[in-house]
Backbone as a chain_set.jsonl record, in Angstrom:
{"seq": "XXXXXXXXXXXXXXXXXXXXXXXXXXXXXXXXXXXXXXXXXXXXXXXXXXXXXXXXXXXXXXXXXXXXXXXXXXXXXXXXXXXXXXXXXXXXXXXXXXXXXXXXXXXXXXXXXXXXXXXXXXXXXXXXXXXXXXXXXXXXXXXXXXXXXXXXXXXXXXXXXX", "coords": {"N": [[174.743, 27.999, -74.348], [172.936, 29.856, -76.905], [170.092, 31.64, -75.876], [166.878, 30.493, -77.898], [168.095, 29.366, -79.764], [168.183, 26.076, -81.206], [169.277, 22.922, -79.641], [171.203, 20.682, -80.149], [169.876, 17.198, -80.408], [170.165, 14.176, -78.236], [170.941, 10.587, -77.34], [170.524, 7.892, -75.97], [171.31, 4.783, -75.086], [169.869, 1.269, -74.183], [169.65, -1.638, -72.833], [167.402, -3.947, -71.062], [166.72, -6.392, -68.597], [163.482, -7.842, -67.803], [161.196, -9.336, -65.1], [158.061, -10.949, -65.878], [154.544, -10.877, -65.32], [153.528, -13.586, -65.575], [155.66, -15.495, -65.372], [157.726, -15.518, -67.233], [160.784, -14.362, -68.689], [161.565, -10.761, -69.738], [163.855, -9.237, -72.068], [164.159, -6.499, -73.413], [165.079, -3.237, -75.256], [165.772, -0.267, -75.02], [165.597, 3.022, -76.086], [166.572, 6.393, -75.196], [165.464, 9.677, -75.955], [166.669, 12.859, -76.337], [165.295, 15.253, -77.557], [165.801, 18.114, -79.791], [163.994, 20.395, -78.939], [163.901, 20.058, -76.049], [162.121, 18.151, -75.198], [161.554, 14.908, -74.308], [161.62, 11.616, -75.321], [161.312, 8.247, -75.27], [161.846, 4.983, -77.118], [160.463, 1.549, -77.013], [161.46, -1.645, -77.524], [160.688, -5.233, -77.633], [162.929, -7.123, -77.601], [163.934, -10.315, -77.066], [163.62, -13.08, -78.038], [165.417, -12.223, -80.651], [167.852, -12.083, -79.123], [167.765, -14.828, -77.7], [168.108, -16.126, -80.029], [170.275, -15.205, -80.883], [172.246, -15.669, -78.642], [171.976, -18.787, -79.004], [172.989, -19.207, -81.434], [175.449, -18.129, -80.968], [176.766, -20.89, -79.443], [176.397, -22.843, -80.697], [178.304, -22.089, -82.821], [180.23, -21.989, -80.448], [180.553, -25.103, -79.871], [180.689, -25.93, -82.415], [183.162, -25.542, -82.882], [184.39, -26.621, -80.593], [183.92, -29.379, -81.793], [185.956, -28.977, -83.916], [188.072, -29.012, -82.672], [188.037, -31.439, -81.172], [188.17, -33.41, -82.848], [190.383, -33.188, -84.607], [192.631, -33.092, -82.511], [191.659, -36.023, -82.376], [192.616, -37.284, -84.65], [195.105, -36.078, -84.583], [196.195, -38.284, -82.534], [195.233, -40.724, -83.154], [196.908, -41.123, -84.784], [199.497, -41.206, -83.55], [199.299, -43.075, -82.243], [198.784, -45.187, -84.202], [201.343, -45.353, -84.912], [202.449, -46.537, -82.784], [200.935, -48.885, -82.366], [202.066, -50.144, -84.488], [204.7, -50.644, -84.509], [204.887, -51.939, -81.823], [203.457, -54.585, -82.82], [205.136, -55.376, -85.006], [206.384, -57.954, -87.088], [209.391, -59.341, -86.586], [209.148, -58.447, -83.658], [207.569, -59.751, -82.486], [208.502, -62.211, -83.041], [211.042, -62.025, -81.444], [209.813, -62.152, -78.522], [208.981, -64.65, -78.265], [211.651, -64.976, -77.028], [212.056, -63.778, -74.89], [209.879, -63.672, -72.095], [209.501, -61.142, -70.527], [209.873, -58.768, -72.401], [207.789, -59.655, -73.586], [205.556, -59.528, -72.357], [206.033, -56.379, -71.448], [205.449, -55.347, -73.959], [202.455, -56.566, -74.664], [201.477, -55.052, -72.794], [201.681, -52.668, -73.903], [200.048, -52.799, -75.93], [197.831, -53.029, -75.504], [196.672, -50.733, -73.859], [197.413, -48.927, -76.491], [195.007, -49.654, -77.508], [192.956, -49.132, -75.842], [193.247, -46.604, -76.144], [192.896, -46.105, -78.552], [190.102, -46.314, -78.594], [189.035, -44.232, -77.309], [190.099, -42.33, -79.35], [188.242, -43.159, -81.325], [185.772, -42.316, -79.809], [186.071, -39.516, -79.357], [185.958, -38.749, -81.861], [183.353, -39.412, -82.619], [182.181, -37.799, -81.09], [182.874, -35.247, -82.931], [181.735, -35.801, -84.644], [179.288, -34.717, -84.68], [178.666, -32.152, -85.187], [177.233, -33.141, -87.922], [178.639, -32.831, -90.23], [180.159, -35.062, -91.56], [179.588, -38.612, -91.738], [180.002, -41.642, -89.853], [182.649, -43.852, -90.895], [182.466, -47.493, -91.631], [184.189, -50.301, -92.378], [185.173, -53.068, -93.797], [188.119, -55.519, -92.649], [190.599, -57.39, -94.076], [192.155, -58.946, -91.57], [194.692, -61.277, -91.953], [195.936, -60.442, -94.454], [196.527, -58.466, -94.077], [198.802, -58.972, -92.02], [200.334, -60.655, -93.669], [201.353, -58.881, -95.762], [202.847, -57.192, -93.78], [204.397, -58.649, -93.085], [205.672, -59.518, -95.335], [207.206, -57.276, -95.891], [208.725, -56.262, -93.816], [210.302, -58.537, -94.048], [213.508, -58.382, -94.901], [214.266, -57.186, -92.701], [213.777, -59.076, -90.747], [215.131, -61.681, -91.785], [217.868, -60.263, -91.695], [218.395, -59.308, -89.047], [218.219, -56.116, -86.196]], "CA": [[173.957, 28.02, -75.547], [171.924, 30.783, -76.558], [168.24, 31.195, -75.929], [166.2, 30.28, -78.802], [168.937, 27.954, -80.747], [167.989, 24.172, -81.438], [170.426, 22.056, -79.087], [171.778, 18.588, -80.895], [169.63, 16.095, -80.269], [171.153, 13.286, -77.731], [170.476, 9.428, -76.968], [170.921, 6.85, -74.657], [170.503, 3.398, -75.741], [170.535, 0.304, -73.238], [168.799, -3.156, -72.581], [166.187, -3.714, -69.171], [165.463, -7.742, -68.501], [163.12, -8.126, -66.682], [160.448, -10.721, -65.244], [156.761, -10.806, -66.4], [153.707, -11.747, -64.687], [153.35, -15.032, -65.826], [156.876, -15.525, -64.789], [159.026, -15.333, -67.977], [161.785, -12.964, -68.338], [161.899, -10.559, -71.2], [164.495, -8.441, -72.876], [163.9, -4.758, -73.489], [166.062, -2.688, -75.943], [165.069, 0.956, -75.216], [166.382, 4.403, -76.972], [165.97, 7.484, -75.015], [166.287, 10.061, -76.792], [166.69, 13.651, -76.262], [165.098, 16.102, -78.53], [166.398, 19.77, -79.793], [163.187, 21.047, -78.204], [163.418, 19.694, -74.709], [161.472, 17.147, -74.501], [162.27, 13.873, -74.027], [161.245, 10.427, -76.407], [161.742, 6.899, -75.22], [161.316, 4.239, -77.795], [160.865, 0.691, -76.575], [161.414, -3.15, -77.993], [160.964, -6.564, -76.919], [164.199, -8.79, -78.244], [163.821, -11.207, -76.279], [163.8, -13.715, -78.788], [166.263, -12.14, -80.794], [168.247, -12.35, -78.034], [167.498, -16.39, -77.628], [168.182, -16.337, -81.45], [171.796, -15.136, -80.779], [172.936, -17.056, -77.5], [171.84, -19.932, -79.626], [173.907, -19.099, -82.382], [176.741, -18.051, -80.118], [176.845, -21.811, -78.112], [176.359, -23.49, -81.755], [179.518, -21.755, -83.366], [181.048, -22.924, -79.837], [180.264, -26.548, -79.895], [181.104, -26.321, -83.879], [184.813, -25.196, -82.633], [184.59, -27.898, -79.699], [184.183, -30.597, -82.134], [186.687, -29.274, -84.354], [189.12, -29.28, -82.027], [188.293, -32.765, -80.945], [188.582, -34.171, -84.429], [191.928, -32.635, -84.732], [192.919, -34.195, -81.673], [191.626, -37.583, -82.426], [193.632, -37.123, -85.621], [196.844, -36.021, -84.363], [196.746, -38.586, -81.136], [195.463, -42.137, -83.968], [198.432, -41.22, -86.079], [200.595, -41.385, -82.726], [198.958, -44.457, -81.937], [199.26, -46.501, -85.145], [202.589, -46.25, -85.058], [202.937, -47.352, -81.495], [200.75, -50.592, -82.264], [202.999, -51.031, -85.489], [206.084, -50.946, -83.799], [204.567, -52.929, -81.16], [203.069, -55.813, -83.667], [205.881, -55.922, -86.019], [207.148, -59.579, -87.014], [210.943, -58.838, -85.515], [209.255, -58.139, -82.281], [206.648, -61.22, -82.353], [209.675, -63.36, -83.28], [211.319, -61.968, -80.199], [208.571, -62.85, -77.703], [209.258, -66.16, -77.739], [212.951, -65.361, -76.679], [212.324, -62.894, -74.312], [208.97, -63.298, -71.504], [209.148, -59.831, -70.116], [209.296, -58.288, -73.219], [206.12, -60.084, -74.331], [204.507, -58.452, -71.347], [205.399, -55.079, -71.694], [203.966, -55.389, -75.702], [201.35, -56.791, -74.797], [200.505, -53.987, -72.212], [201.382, -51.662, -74.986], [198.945, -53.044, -77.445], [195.739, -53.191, -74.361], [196.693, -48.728, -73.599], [196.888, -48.642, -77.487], [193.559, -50.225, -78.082], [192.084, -48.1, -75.483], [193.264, -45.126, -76.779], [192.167, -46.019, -80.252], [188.747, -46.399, -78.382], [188.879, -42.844, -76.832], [189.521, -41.814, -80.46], [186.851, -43.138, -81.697], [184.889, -41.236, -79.081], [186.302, -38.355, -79.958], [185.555, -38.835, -83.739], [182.249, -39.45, -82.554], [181.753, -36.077, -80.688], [183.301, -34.187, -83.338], [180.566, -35.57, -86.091], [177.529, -34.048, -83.927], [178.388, -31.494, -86.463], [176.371, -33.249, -89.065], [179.273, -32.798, -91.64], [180.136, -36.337, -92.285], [178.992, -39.854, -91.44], [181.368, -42.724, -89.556], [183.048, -44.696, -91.638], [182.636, -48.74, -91.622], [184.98, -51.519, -93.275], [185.773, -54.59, -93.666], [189.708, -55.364, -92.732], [190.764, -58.903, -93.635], [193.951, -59.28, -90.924], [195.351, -62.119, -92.844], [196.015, -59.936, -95.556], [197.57, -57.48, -93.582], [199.685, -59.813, -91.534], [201.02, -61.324, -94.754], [201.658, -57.837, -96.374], [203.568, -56.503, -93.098], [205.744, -60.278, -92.879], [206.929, -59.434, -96.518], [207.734, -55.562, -95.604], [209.433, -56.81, -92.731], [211.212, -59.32, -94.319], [214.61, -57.902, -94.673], [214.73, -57.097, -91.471], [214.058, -60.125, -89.708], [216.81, -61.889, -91.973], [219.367, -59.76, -90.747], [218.166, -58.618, -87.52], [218.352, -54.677, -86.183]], "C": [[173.03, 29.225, -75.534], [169.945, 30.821, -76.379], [167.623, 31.534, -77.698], [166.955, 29.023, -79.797], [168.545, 26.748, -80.22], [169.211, 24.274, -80.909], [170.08, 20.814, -80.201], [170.638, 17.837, -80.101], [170.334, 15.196, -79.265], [170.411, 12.417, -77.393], [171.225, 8.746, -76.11], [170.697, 5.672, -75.268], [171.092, 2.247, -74.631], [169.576, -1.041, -73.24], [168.335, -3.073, -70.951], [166.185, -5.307, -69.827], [165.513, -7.771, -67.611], [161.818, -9.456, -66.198], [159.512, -9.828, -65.318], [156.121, -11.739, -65.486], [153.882, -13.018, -65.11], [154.802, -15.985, -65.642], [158.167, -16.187, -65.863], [159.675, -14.268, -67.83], [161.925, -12.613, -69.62], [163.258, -9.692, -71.191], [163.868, -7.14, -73.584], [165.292, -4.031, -74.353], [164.947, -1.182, -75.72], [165.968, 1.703, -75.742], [165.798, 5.62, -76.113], [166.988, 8.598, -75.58], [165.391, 11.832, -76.705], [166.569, 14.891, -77.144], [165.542, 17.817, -78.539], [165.104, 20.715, -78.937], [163.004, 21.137, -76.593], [163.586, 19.114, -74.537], [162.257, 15.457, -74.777], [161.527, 12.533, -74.49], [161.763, 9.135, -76.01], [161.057, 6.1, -76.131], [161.937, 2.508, -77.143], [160.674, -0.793, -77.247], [161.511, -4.036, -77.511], [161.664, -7.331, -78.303], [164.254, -9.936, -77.591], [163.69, -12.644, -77.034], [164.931, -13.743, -79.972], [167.378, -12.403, -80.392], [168.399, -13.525, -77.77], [168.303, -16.8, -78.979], [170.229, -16.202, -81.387], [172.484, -15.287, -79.826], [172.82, -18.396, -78.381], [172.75, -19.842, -80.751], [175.234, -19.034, -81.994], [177.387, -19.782, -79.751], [176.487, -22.759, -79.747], [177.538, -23.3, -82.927], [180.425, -22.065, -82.093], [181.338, -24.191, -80.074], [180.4, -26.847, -80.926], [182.887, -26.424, -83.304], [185.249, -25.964, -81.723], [184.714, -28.955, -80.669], [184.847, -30.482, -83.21], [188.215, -29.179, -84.203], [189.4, -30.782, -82.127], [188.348, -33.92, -81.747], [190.13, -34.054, -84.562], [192.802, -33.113, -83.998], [193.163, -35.305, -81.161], [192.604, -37.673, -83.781], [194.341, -37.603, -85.326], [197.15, -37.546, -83.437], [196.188, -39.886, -82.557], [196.902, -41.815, -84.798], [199.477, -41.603, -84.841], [200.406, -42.808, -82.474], [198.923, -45.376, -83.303], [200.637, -46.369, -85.547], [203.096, -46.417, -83.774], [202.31, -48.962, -81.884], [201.062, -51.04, -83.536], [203.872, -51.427, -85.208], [206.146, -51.77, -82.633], [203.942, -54.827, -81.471], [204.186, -56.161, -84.995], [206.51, -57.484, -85.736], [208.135, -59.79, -86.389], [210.024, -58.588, -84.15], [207.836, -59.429, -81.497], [207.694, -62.302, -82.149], [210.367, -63.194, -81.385], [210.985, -62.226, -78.939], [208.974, -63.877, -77.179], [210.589, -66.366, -76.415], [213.007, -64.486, -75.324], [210.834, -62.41, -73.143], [208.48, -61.489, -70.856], [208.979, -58.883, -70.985], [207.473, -58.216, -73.919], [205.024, -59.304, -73.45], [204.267, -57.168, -71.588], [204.766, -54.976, -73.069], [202.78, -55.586, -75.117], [200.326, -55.486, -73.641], [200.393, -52.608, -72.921], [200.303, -51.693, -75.948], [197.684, -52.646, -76.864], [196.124, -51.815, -74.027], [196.601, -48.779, -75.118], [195.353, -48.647, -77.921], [192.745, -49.322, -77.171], [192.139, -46.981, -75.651], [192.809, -44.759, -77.93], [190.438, -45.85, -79.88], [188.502, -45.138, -77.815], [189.319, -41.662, -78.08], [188.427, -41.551, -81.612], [185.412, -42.715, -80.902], [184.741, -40.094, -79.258], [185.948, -37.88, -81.51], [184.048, -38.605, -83.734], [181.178, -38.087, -82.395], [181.885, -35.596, -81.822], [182.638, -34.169, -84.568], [179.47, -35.255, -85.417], [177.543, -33.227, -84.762], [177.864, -31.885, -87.62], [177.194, -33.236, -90.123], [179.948, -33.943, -92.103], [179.49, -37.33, -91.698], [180.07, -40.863, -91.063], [181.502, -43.635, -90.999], [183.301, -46.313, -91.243], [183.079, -49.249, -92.724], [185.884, -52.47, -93.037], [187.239, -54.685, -93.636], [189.943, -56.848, -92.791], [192.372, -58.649, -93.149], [194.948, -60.004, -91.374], [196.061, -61.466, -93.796], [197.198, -59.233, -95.0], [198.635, -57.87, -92.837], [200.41, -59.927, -92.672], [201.649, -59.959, -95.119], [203.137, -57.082, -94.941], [204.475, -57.258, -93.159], [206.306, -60.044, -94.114], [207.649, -57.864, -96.769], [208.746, -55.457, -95.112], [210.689, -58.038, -93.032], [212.891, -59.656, -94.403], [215.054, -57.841, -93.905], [214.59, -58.273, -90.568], [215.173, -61.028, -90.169], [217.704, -61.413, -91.754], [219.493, -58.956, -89.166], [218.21, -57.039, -87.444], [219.347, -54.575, -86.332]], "O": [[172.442, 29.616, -74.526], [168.996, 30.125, -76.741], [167.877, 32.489, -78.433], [166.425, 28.065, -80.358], [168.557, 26.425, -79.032], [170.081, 25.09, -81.211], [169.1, 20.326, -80.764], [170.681, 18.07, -78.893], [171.531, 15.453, -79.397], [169.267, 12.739, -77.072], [172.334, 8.995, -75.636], [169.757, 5.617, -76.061], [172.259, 2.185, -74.245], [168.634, -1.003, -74.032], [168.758, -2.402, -70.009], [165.855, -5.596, -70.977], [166.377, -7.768, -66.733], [161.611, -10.4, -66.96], [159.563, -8.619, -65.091], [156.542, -12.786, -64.993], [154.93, -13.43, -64.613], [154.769, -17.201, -65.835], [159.105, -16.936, -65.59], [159.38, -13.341, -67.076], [162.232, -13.374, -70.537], [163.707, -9.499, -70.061], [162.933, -7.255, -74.377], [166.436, -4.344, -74.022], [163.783, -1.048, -76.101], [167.103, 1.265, -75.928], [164.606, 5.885, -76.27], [168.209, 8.69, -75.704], [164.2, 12.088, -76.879], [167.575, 15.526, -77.461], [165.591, 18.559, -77.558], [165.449, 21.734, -78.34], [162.285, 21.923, -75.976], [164.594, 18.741, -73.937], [163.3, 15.145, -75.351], [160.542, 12.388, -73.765], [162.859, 8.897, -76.517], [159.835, 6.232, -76.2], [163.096, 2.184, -76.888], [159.497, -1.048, -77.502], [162.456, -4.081, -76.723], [161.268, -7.815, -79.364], [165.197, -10.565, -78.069], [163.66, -13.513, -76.163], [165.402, -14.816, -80.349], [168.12, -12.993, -81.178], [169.576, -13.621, -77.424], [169.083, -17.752, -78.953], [171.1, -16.977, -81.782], [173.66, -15.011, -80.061], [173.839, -19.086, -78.347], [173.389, -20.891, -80.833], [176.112, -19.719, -82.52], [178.614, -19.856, -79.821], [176.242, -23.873, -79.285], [177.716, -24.146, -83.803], [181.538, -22.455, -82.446], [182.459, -24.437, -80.521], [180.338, -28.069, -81.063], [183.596, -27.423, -83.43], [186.457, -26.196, -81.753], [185.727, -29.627, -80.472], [184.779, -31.483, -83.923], [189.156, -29.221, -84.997], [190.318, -31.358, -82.71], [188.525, -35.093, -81.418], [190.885, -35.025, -84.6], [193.806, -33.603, -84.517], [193.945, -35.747, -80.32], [193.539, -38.448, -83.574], [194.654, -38.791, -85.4], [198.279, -38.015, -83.579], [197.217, -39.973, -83.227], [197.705, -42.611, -85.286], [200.37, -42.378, -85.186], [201.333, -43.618, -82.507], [199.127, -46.564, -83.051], [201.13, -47.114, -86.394], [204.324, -46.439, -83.683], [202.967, -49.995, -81.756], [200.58, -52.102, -83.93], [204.15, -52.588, -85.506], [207.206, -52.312, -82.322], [203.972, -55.825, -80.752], [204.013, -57.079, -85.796], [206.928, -58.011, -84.706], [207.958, -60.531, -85.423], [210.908, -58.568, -83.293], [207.465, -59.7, -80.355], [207.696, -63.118, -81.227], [210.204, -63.969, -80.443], [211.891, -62.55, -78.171], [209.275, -64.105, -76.008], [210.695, -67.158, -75.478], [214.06, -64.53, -74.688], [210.519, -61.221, -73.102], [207.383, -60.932, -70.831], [208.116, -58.041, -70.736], [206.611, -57.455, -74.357], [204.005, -58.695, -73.776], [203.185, -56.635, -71.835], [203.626, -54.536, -73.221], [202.015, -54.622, -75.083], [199.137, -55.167, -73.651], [199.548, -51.726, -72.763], [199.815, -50.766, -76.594], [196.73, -52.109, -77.429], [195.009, -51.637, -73.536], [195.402, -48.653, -75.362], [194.728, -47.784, -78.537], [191.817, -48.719, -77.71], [191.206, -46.228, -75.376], [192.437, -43.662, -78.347], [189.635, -45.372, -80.681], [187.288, -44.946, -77.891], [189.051, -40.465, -77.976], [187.985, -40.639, -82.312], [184.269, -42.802, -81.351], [183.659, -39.512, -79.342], [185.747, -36.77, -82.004], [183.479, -37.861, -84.533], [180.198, -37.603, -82.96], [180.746, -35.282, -82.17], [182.66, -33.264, -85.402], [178.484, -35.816, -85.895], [176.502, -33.203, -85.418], [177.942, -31.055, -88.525], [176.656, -33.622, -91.16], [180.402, -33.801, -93.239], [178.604, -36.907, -90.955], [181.02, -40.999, -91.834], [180.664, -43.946, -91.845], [184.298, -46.522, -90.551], [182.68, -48.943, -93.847], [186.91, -52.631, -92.376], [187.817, -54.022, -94.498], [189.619, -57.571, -91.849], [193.367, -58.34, -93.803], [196.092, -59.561, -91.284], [197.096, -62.084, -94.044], [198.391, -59.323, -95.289], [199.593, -57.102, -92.921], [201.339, -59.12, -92.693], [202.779, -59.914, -94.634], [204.193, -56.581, -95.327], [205.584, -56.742, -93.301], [207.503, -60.321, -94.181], [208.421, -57.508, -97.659], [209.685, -54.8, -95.563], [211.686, -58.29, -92.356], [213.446, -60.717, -94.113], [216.211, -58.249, -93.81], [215.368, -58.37, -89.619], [216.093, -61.286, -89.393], [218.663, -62.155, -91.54], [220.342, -58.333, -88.528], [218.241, -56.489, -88.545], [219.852, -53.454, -86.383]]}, "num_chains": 1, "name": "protein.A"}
Protein backbone atom coordinates (compact mmCIF):
# COMPACT_ATOMS: atom_id res chain seq x y z
CA UNK A 1 0.00 0.00 0.00
CA UNK A 2 1.24 3.31 -0.54
CA UNK A 3 2.18 5.81 2.12
CA UNK A 4 -0.44 8.25 2.76
CA UNK A 5 -3.59 6.15 1.22
CA UNK A 6 -6.61 5.31 3.65
CA UNK A 7 -6.44 1.35 4.15
CA UNK A 8 -10.19 -0.40 4.28
CA UNK A 9 -11.30 -0.43 7.44
CA UNK A 10 -11.42 -4.17 9.05
CA UNK A 11 -13.43 -5.98 11.99
CA UNK A 12 -13.50 -8.74 14.13
CA UNK A 13 -16.60 -9.60 15.82
CA UNK A 14 -16.86 -12.41 18.63
CA UNK A 15 -18.62 -13.22 22.04
CA UNK A 16 -16.35 -13.37 25.73
CA UNK A 17 -18.55 -15.19 28.74
CA UNK A 18 -17.34 -14.64 31.42
CA UNK A 19 -17.90 -14.76 35.38
CA UNK A 20 -18.60 -11.60 37.50
CA UNK A 21 -17.81 -10.77 40.94
CA UNK A 22 -20.85 -11.56 42.47
CA UNK A 23 -20.62 -14.83 40.73
CA UNK A 24 -22.94 -14.64 37.67
CA UNK A 25 -21.76 -15.24 34.26
CA UNK A 26 -22.24 -12.69 31.58
CA UNK A 27 -22.18 -12.63 27.83
CA UNK A 28 -20.11 -10.09 25.96
CA UNK A 29 -20.63 -9.35 22.19
CA UNK A 30 -17.58 -7.22 21.22
CA UNK A 31 -16.61 -5.56 17.62
CA UNK A 32 -13.06 -4.74 17.11
CA UNK A 33 -12.64 -2.80 14.67
CA UNK A 34 -9.85 -1.58 12.66
CA UNK A 35 -9.77 1.90 11.42
CA UNK A 36 -8.29 3.43 7.92
CA UNK A 37 -6.08 5.53 10.20
CA UNK A 38 -4.44 2.93 12.36
CA UNK A 39 -5.91 2.95 15.22
CA UNK A 40 -7.82 0.53 16.66
CA UNK A 41 -11.84 0.76 18.20
CA UNK A 42 -13.38 -1.93 20.31
CA UNK A 43 -17.05 -1.64 20.91
CA UNK A 44 -18.53 -3.69 23.72
CA UNK A 45 -22.19 -5.25 24.79
CA UNK A 46 -23.69 -7.16 27.46
CA UNK A 47 -26.34 -9.88 25.80
CA UNK A 48 -26.51 -11.80 28.28
CA UNK A 49 -30.05 -11.75 28.53
CA UNK A 50 -30.59 -11.70 25.03
CA UNK A 51 -28.82 -14.60 25.00
CA UNK A 52 -31.21 -16.27 27.92
CA UNK A 53 -34.02 -14.80 25.68
CA UNK A 54 -32.91 -17.10 22.78
CA UNK A 55 -31.86 -20.51 24.51
CA UNK A 56 -35.31 -20.08 25.90
CA UNK A 57 -36.88 -19.74 22.74
CA UNK A 58 -34.66 -22.37 21.19
CA UNK A 59 -35.74 -25.32 24.08
CA UNK A 60 -39.52 -23.96 23.70
CA UNK A 61 -39.70 -24.52 19.79
CA UNK A 62 -37.99 -27.97 20.95
CA UNK A 63 -40.44 -29.17 23.46
CA UNK A 64 -43.26 -27.63 20.94
CA UNK A 65 -41.78 -30.34 18.28
CA UNK A 66 -41.44 -32.99 21.24
CA UNK A 67 -45.03 -32.80 21.91
CA UNK A 68 -45.90 -32.80 18.41
CA UNK A 69 -44.33 -35.70 17.75
CA UNK A 70 -45.85 -37.38 20.73
CA UNK A 71 -49.37 -36.52 19.73
CA UNK A 72 -48.74 -37.98 16.39
CA UNK A 73 -47.60 -40.99 17.93
CA UNK A 74 -50.37 -41.37 20.35
CA UNK A 75 -52.52 -40.95 17.25
CA UNK A 76 -51.02 -43.31 14.95
CA UNK A 77 -50.38 -46.14 17.88
CA UNK A 78 -54.79 -45.55 19.45
CA UNK A 79 -55.89 -46.13 15.90
CA UNK A 80 -53.65 -49.44 15.98
CA UNK A 81 -55.06 -50.19 19.17
CA UNK A 82 -58.82 -49.79 18.63
CA UNK A 83 -58.76 -52.07 16.19
CA UNK A 84 -56.91 -54.66 18.15
CA UNK A 85 -59.55 -54.32 21.12
CA UNK A 86 -62.33 -54.50 18.32
CA UNK A 87 -61.20 -57.49 16.86
CA UNK A 88 -60.52 -58.73 20.21
CA UNK A 89 -64.23 -57.83 21.71
CA UNK A 90 -66.19 -58.68 18.73
CA UNK A 91 -69.46 -60.88 19.39
CA UNK A 92 -68.06 -63.96 16.98
CA UNK A 93 -65.12 -64.05 19.25
CA UNK A 94 -67.12 -63.69 22.74
CA UNK A 95 -69.41 -66.42 21.36
CA UNK A 96 -66.29 -68.46 20.83
CA UNK A 97 -64.91 -68.21 24.38
CA UNK A 98 -67.21 -70.31 25.69
CA UNK A 99 -66.09 -73.07 23.13
CA UNK A 100 -62.65 -72.60 23.29
CA UNK A 101 -60.68 -71.85 27.15
CA UNK A 102 -57.32 -70.97 25.75
CA UNK A 103 -58.57 -68.74 23.40
CA UNK A 104 -60.43 -66.82 26.12
CA UNK A 105 -57.05 -66.38 27.71
CA UNK A 106 -55.07 -65.17 25.08
CA UNK A 107 -58.14 -62.28 24.44
CA UNK A 108 -58.29 -61.58 27.46
CA UNK A 109 -54.44 -60.91 27.69
CA UNK A 110 -54.96 -58.98 24.55
CA UNK A 111 -57.57 -56.69 25.91
CA UNK A 112 -55.23 -56.06 29.64
CA UNK A 113 -51.70 -54.92 26.87
CA UNK A 114 -54.51 -53.04 24.93
CA UNK A 115 -55.84 -51.17 27.87
CA UNK A 116 -52.41 -50.39 28.92
CA UNK A 117 -51.41 -49.10 25.88
CA UNK A 118 -54.51 -47.01 25.57
CA UNK A 119 -53.21 -45.73 29.03
CA UNK A 120 -49.67 -44.85 27.70
CA UNK A 121 -51.68 -42.96 25.04
CA UNK A 122 -53.34 -41.10 27.09
CA UNK A 123 -50.02 -40.10 28.61
CA UNK A 124 -48.79 -39.23 25.64
CA UNK A 125 -51.86 -37.03 24.72
CA UNK A 126 -51.22 -35.59 27.92
CA UNK A 127 -47.54 -34.52 27.27
CA UNK A 128 -48.30 -33.34 23.95
CA UNK A 129 -51.11 -30.69 25.39
CA UNK A 130 -48.32 -28.89 27.67
CA UNK A 131 -48.50 -26.96 24.52
CA UNK A 132 -51.49 -25.08 25.73
CA UNK A 133 -53.24 -25.61 22.27
CA UNK A 134 -56.15 -27.63 23.31
CA UNK A 135 -57.85 -28.99 26.42
CA UNK A 136 -58.53 -33.04 27.17
CA UNK A 137 -61.49 -34.14 26.13
CA UNK A 138 -64.19 -35.85 28.64
CA UNK A 139 -67.41 -38.05 27.76
CA UNK A 140 -69.82 -39.93 28.71
CA UNK A 141 -69.87 -43.56 26.78
CA UNK A 142 -72.98 -45.60 27.57
CA UNK A 143 -71.42 -49.41 26.75
CA UNK A 144 -74.82 -50.83 26.45
CA UNK A 145 -75.37 -48.85 23.56
CA UNK A 146 -72.35 -49.74 22.02
CA UNK A 147 -72.54 -53.42 22.73
CA UNK A 148 -76.00 -53.48 21.16
CA UNK A 149 -74.86 -51.40 18.07
CA UNK A 150 -71.66 -53.75 17.48
CA UNK A 151 -74.17 -57.26 18.11
CA UNK A 152 -76.33 -55.84 15.17
CA UNK A 153 -73.09 -54.97 12.89
CA UNK A 154 -71.91 -58.24 13.68
CA UNK A 155 -74.87 -59.93 13.08
CA UNK A 156 -74.36 -61.46 9.75
CA UNK A 157 -71.47 -62.76 10.67
CA UNK A 158 -72.18 -64.67 13.60
CA UNK A 159 -75.19 -66.34 11.60
CA UNK A 160 -72.99 -67.72 9.19
CA UNK A 161 -69.78 -67.94 10.87
CA UNK A 162 -66.14 -66.81 9.19
Amino acid sequence: MMQGAPRPAKYDRGYLRSGVRDGTEKTVSFILLSLSSGEDMVTCEDITERRRAEDLAIRTERLKAIGDLAGGVAHNFNNLLQMVMGASTSPWLIWKWETCPDSKKTLEELLKSSRLGAETVRRLQSFAQVRGESKPLKASVDLSETVKQAAENNEAFLENGP
